[in-house]
mmCIF file of C-alpha atoms and ligand atoms in Angstrom:
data_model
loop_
_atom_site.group_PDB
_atom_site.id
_atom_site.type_symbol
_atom_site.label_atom_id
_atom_site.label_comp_id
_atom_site.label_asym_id
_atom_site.label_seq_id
_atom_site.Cartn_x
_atom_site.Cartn_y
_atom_site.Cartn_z
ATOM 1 C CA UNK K 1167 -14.459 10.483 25.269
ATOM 2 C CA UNK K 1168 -10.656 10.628 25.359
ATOM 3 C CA UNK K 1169 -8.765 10.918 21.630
ATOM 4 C CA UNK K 1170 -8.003 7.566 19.212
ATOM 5 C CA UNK K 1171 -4.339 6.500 19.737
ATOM 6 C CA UNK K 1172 -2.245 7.314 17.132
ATOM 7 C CA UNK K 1173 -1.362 4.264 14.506
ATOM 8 C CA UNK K 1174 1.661 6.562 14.099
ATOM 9 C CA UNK K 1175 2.530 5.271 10.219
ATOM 10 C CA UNK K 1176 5.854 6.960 10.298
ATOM 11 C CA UNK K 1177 6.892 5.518 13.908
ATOM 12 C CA UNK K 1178 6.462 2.093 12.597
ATOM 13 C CA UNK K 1179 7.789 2.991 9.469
ATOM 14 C CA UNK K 1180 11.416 3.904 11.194
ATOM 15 C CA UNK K 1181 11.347 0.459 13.335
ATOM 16 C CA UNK K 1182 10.451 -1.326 10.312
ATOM 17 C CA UNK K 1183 13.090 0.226 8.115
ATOM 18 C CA UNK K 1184 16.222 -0.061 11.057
ATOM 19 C CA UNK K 1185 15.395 -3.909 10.323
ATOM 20 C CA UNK K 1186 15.257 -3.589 6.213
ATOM 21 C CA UNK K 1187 18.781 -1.308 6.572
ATOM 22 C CA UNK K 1188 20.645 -4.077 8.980
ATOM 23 C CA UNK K 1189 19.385 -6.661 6.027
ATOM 24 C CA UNK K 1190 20.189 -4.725 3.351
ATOM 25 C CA UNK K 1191 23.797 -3.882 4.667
ATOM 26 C CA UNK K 1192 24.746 -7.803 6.341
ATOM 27 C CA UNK K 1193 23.457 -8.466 2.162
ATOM 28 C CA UNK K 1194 25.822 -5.870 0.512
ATOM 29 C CA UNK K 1195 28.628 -7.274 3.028
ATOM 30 C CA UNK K 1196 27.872 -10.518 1.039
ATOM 31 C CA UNK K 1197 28.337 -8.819 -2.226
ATOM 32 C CA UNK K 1198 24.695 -8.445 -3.062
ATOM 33 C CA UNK K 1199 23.478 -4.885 -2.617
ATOM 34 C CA UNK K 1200 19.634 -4.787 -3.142
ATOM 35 C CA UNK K 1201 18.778 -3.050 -6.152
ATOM 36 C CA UNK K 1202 15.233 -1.437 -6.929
ATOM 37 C CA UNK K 1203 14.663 -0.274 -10.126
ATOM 38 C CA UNK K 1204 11.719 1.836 -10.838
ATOM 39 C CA UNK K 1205 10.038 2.810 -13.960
ATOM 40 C CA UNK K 1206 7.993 6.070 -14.699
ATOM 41 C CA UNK K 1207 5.771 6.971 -17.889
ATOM 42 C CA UNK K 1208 5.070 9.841 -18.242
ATOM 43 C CA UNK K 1209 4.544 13.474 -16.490
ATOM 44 C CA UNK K 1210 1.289 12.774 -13.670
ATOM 45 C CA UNK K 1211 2.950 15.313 -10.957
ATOM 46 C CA UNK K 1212 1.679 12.810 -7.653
ATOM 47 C CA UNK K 1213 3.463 9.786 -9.290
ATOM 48 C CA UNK K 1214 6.934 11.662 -9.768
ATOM 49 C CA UNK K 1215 6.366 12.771 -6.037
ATOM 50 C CA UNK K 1216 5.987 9.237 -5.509
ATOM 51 C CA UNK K 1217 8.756 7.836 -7.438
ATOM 52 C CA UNK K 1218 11.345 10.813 -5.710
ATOM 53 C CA UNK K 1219 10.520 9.047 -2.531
ATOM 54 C CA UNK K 1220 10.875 5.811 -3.397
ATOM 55 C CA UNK K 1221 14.216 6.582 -4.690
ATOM 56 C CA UNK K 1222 15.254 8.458 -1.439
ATOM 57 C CA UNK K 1223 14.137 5.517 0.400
ATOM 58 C CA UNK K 1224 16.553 3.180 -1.111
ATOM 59 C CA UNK K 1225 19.459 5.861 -0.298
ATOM 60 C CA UNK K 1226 18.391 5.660 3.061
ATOM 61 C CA UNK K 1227 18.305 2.296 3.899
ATOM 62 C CA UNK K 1228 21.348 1.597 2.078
ATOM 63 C CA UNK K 1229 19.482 0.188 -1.410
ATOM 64 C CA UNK K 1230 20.706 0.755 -4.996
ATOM 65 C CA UNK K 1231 17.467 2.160 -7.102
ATOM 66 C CA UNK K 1232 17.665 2.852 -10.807
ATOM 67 C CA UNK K 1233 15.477 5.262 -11.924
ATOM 68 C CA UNK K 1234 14.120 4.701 -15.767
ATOM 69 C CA UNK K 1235 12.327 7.682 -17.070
ATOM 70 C CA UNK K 1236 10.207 7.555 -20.483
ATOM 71 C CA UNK K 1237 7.885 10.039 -21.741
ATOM 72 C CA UNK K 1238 3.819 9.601 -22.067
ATOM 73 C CA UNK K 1239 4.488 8.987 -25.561
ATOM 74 C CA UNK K 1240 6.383 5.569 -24.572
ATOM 75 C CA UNK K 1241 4.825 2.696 -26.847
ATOM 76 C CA UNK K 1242 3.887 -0.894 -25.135
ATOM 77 C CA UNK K 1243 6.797 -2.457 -26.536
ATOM 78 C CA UNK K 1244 8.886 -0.014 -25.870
ATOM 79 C CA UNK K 1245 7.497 -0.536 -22.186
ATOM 80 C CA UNK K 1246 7.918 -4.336 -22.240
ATOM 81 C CA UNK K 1247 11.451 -4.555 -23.271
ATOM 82 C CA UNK K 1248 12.424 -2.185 -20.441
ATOM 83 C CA UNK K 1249 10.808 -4.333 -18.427
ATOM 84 C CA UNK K 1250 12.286 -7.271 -19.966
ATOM 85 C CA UNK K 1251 15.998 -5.838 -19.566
ATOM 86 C CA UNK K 1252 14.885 -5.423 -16.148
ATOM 87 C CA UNK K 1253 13.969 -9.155 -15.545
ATOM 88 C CA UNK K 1254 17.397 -10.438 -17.384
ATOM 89 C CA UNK K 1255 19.690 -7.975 -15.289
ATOM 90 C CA UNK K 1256 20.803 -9.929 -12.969
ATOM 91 C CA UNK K 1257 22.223 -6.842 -10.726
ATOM 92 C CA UNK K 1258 18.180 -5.983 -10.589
ATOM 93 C CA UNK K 1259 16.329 -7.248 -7.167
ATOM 94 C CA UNK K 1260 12.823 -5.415 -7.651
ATOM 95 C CA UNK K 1261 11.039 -3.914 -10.145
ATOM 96 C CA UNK K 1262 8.358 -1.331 -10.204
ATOM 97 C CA UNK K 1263 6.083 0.266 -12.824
ATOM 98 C CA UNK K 1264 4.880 3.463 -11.619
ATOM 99 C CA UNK K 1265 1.104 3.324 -12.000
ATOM 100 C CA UNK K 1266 -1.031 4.653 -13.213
ATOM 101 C CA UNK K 1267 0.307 4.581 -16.822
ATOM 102 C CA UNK K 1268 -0.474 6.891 -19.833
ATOM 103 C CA UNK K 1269 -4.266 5.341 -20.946
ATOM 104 C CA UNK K 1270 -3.033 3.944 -24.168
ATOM 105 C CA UNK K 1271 -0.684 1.684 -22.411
ATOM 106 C CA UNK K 1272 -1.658 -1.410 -20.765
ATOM 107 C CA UNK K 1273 -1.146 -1.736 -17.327
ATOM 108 C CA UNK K 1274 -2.276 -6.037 -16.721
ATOM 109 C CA UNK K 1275 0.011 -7.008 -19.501
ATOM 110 C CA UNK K 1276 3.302 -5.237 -18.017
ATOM 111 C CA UNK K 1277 2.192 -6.054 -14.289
ATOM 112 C CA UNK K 1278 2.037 -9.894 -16.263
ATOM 113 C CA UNK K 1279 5.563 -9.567 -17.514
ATOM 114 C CA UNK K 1280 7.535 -8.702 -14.540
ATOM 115 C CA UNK K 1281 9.473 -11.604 -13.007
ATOM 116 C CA UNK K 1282 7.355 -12.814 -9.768
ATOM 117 C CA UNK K 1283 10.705 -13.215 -8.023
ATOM 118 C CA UNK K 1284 11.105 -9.395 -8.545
ATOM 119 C CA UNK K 1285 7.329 -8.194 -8.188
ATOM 120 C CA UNK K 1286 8.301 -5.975 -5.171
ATOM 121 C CA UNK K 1287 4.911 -4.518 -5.284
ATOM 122 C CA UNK K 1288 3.300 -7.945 -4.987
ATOM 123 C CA UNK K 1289 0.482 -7.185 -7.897
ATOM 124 C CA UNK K 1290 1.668 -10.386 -10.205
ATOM 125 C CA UNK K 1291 -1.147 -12.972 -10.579
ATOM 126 C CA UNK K 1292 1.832 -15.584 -9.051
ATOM 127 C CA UNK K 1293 1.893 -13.479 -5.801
ATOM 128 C CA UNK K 1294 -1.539 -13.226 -5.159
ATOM 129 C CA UNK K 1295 -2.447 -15.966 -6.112
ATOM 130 C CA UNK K 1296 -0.233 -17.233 -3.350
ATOM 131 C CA UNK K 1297 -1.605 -15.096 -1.072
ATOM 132 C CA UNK K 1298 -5.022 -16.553 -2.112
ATOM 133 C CA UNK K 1299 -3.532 -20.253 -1.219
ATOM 134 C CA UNK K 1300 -2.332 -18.981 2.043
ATOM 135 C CA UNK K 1301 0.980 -18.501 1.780
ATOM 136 C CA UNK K 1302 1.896 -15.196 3.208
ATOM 137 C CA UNK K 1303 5.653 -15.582 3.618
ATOM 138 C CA UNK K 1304 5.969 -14.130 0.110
ATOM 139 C CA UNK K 1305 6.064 -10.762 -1.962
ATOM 140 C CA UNK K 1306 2.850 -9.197 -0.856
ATOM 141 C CA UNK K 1307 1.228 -6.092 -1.602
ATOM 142 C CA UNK K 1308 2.775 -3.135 -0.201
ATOM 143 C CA UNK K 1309 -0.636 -1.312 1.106
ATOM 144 C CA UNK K 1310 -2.360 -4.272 2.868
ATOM 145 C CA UNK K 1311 0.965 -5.543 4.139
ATOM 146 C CA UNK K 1312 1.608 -2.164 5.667
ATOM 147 C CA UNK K 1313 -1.093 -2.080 7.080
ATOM 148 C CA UNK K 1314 -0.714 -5.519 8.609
ATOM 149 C CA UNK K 1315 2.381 -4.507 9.787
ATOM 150 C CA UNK K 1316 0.926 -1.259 11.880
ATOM 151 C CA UNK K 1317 -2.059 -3.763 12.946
ATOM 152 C CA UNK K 1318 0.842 -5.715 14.360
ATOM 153 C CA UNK K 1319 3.057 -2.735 15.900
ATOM 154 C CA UNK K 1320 -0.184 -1.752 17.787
ATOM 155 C CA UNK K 1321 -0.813 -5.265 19.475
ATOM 156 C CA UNK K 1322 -4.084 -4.832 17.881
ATOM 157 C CA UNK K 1323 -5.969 -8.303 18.732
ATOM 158 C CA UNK K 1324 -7.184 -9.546 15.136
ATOM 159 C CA UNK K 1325 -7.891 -13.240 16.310
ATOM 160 C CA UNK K 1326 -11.542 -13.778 16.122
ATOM 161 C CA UNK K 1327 -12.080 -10.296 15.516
ATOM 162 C CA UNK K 1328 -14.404 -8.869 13.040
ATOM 163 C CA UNK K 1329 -13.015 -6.719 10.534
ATOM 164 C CA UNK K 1330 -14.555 -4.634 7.526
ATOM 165 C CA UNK K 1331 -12.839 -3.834 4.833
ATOM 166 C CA UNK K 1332 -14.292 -0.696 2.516
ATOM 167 C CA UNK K 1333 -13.029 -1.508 -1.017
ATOM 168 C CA UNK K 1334 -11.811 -4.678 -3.040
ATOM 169 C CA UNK K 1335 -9.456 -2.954 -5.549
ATOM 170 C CA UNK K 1336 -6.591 -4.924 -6.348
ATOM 171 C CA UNK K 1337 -4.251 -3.227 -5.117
ATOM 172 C CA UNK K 1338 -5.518 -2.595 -1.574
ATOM 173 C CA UNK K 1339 -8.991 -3.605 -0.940
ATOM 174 C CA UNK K 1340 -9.175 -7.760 -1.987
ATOM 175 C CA UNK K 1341 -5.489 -8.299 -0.421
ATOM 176 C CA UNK K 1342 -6.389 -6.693 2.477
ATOM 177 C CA UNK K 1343 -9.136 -8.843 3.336
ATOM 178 C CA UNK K 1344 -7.212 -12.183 2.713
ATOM 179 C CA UNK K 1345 -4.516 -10.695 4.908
ATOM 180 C CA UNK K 1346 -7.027 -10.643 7.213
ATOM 181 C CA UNK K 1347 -8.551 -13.731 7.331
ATOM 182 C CA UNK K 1348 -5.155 -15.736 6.759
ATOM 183 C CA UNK K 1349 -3.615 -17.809 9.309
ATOM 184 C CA UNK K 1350 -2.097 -16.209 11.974
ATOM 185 C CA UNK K 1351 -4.131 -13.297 11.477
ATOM 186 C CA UNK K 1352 -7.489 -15.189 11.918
ATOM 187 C CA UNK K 1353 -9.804 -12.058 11.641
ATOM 188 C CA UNK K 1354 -13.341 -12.546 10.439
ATOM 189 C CA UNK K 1355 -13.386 -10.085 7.488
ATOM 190 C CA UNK K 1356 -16.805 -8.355 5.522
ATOM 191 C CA UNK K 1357 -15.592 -6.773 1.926
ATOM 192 C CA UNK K 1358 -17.409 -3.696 1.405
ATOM 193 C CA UNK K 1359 -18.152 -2.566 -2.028
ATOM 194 C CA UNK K 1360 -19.887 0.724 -3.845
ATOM 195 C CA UNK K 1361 -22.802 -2.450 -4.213
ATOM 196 C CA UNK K 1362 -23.032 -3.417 -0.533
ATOM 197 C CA UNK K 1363 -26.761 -2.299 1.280
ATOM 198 C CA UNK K 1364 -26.197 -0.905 4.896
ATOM 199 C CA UNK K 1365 -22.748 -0.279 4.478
ATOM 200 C CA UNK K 1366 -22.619 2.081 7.781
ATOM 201 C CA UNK K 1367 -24.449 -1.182 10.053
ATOM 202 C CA UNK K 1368 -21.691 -3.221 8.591
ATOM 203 C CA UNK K 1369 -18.755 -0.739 9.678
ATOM 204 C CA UNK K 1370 -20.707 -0.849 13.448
ATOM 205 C CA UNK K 1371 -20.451 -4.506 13.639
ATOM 206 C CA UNK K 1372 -16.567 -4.157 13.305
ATOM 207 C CA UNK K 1373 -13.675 -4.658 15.868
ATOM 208 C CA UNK K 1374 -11.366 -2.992 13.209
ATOM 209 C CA UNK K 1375 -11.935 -1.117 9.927
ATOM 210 C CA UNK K 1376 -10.101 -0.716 6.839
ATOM 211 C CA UNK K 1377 -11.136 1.826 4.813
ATOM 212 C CA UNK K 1378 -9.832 2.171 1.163
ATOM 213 C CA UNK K 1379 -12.268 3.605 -0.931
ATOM 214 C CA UNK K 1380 -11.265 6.850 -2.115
ATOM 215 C CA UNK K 1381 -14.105 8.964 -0.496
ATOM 216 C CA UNK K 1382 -13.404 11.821 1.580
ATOM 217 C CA UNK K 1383 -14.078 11.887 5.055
ATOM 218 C CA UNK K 1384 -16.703 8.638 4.433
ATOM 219 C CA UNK K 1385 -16.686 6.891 7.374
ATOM 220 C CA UNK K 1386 -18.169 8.421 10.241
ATOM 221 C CA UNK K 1387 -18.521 8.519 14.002
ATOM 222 C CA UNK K 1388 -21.636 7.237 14.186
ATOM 223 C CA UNK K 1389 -20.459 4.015 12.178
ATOM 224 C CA UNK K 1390 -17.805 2.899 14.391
ATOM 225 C CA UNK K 1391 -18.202 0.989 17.580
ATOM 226 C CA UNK K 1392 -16.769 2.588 20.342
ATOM 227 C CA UNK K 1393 -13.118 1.338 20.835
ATOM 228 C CA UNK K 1394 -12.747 0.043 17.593
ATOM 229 C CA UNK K 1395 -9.517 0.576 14.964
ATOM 230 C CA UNK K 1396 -9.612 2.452 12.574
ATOM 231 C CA UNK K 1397 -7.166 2.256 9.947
ATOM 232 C CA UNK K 1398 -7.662 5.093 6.939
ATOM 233 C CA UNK K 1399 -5.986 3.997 3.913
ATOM 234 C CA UNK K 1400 -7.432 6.768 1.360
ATOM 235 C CA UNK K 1401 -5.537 9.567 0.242
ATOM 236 C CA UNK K 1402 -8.145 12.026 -1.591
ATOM 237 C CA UNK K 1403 -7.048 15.517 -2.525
ATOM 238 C CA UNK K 1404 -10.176 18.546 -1.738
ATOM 239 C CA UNK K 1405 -10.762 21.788 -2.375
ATOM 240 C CA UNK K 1406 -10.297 24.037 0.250
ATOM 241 C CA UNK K 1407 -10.512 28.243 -0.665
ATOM 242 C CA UNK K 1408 -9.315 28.762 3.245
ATOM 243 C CA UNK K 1409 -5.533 26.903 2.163
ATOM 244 C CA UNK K 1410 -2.679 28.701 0.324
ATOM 245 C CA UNK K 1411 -2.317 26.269 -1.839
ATOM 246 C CA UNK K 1412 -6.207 25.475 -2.326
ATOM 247 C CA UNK K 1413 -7.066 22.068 -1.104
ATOM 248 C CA UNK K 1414 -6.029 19.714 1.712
ATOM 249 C CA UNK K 1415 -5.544 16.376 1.694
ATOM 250 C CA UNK K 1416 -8.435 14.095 3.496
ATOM 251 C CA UNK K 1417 -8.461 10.584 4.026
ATOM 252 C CA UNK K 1418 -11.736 8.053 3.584
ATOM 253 C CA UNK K 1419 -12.224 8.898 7.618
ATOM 254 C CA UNK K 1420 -14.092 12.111 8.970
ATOM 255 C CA UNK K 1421 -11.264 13.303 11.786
ATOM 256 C CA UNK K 1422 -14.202 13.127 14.398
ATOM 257 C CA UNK K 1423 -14.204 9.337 14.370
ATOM 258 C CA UNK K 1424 -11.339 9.922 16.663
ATOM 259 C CA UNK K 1425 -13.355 10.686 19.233
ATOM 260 C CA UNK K 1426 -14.898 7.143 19.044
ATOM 261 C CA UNK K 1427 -12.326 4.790 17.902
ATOM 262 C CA UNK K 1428 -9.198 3.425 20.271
ATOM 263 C CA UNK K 1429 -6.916 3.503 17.699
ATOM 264 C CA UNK K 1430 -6.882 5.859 14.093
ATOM 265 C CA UNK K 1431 -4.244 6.373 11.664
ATOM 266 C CA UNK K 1432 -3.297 9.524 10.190
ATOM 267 C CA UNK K 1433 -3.664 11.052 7.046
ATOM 268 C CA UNK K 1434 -1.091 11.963 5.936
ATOM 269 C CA UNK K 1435 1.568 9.970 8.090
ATOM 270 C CA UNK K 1436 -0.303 7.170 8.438
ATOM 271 C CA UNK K 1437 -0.611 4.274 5.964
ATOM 272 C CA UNK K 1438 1.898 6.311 3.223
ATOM 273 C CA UNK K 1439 4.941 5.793 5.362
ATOM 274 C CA UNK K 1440 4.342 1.907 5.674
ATOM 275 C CA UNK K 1441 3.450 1.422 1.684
ATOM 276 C CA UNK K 1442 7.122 2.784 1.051
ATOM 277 C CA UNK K 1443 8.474 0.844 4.235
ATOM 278 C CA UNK K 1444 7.366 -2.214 2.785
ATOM 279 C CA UNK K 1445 8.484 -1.811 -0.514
ATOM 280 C CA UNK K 1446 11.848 -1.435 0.552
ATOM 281 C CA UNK K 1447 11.339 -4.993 2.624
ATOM 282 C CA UNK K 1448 10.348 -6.503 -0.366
ATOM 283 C CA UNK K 1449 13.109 -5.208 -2.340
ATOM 284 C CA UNK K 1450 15.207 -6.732 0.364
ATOM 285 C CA UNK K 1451 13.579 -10.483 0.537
ATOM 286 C CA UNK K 1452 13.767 -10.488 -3.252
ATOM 287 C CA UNK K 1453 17.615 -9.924 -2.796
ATOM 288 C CA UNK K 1454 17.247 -12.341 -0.101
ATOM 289 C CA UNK K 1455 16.239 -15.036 -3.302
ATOM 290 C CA UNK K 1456 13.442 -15.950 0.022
ATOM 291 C CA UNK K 1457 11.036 -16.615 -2.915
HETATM 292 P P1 NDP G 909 -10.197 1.941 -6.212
HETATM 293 O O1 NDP G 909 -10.906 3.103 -6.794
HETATM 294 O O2 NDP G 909 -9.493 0.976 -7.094
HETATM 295 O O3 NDP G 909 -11.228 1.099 -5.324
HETATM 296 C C1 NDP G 909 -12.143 1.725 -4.480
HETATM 297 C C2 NDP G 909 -13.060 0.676 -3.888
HETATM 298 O O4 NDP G 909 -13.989 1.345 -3.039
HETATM 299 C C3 NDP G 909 -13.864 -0.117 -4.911
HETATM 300 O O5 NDP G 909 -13.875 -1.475 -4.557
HETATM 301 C C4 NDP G 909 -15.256 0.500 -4.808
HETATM 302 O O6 NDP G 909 -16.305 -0.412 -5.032
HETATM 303 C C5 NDP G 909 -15.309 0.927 -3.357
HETATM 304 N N1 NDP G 909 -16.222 2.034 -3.157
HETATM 305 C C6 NDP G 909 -16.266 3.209 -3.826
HETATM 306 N N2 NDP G 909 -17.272 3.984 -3.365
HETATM 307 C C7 NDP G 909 -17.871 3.274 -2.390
HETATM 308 C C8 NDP G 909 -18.975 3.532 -1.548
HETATM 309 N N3 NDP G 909 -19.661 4.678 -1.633
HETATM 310 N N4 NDP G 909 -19.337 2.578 -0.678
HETATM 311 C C9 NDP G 909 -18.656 1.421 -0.582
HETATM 312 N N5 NDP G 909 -17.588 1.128 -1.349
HETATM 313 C C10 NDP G 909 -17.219 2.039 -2.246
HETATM 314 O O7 NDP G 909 -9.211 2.555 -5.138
HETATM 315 P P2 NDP G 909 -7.868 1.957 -4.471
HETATM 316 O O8 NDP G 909 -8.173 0.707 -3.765
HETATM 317 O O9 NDP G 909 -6.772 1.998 -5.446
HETATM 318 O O10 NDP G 909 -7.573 3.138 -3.407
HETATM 319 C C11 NDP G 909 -8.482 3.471 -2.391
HETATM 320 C C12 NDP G 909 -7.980 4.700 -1.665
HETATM 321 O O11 NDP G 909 -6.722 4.412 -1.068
HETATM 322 C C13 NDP G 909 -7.731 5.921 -2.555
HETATM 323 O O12 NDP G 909 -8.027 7.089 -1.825
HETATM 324 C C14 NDP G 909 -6.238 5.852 -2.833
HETATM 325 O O13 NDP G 909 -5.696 7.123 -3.117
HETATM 326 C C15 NDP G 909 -5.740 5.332 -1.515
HETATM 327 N N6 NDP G 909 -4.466 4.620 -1.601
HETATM 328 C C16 NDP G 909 -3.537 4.912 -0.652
HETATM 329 C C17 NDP G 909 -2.328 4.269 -0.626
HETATM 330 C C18 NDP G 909 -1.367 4.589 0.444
HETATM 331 O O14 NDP G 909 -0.205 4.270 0.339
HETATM 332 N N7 NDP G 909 -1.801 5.217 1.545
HETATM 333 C C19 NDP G 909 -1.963 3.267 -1.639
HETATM 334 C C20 NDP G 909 -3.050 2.964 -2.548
HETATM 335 C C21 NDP G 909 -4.242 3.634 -2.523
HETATM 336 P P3 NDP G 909 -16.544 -1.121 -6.467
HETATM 337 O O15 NDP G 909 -15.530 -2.200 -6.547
HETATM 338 O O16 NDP G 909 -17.927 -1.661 -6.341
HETATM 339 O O17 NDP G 909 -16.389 -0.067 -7.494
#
């Protein structure tokens, strides 16, 4: 059987982000140059990779970012009146709090305290709770939306299709599946969870799969349905002697599903690219005042 199409992330990333520059620059011709600012706590290595290319994102695309760095020792009030500066500056479009955050901190309450209007990752009860109405035209979560968004760059028919979704996390797994099954979307979505029985019949029953779980190489050829897409969301770090550096990054996909699926994303250079891609969109709506 011939190779899975590529759902090149970083290809639809670049389209994506010529249409966030043009809105970002006919904004800043208005006088209102989006604005991210983005808070770190502490020294986790992956999340100051993160946070570096957030930051170069919004030089690309023509963004102002403000980069507020505190060490692990940062106290919770300390943390919520950054935040609240944040929400008062006016000159401020987005705001995000790198996660995770040191263990003593705690994460709900600050996620809580952020203006909705400048929730650019889309986590505050307000925004998903919208999405949980329906309403889908506002500040979503980066992930899922990106996701959507490479769904939609494929021409990947989701009407009446049956989708799984591995994981309900907050972040990625629950939005995902009401992204799904909104409106306009009109998939027929299954949540799997670490609970669900039969979880490899379920992926076989599915026009397209979502998998965020956080398990290397999980899902396997013989779960997918021939001509199915596949999109691989997890990013899982594994030890491998035969690298320099001594592991390799895998996703929640074994690479051999390729051989079944129509369509596959990469990892890396799959759903990465669009998380940051969509951040910087909702940076731009928020600057928009589209809330
Ligand atoms: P979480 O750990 O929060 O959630 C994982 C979910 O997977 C849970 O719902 C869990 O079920 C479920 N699960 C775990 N094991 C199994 C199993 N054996 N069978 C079925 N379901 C299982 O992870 P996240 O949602 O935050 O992230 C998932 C993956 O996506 C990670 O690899 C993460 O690194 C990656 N990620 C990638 C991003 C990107 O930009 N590409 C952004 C965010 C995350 P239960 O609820 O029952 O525990």
């Amino acid at each position: 059987m011939a190779e899975a199409q590529r759902l090149d992330g970083r290809e639809c990333a670049a389209a994506l982000d010529q249409k966030t520059a043009a809105r970002a620059a006919a904004l800043t011709e208005k006088g209102v140059q989006p604005h991210l600012a983005v808070v770190i706590v502490g020294d986790d290595p992956a999340s100051h990779v993160y946070v570096r290319s957030k930051v170069k994102a919004c030089e690309r695309l023509g963004l102002i970012s403000t980069h507020v760095e505190r060490p692990a020792t940062t106290t919770q009030e300390e943390l919520e009146a950054i935040v609240d500066g944040l929400n008062a500056d006016a000159t401020v479009h987005g705001i995000l709090v790198q996660s995770p955050l040191p263990a003593h901190l705690d994460e709900g309450a600050i996620t809580d305290r952020i203006d909705p209007a400048k929730d650019v990752d889309g986590f505050h009860p307000v925004n998903l709770g919208r999405l949980v109405q329906g309403r889908t035209d506002g500040l979503l979560p980066c992930t899922p939306s990106g996701v959507m968004e490479m769904l939609r760059w494929a021409k990947v028919p989701l009407q009446g299709q049956r989708a799984v979704v591995l994981g309900r996390s907050r972040i990625v797994g629950m939005p995902m599946a009401l992204l799904l099954a909104a409106r306009g979307a009109d998939a027929t979505v299954t949540v799997v969870h670490s609970r669900t029985e039969d979880v490899a019949d379920r992926c076989r029953e599915a026009d397209v799969i979502v998998a965020a779980v956080g398990r290397p190489d999980m899902v396997q050829a013989d779960w997918v349905k021939p001509g199915a897409t596949v999109v691989d969301v997890g990013i899982n770090r594994v030890d491998d002697d035969s690298r320099e550096r001594g592991w390799r990054l895998a996703g929640d996909v074994h690479p051999d599903v390729s051989g079944v699926a129509a369509w596959l994303s990469p990892v890396p250079g799959g759903v990465g690219p669009m998380t940051i891609a969509m951040l910087m969109a909702n940076t731009v709506r928020a600057a928009e005042g589209l809330q």
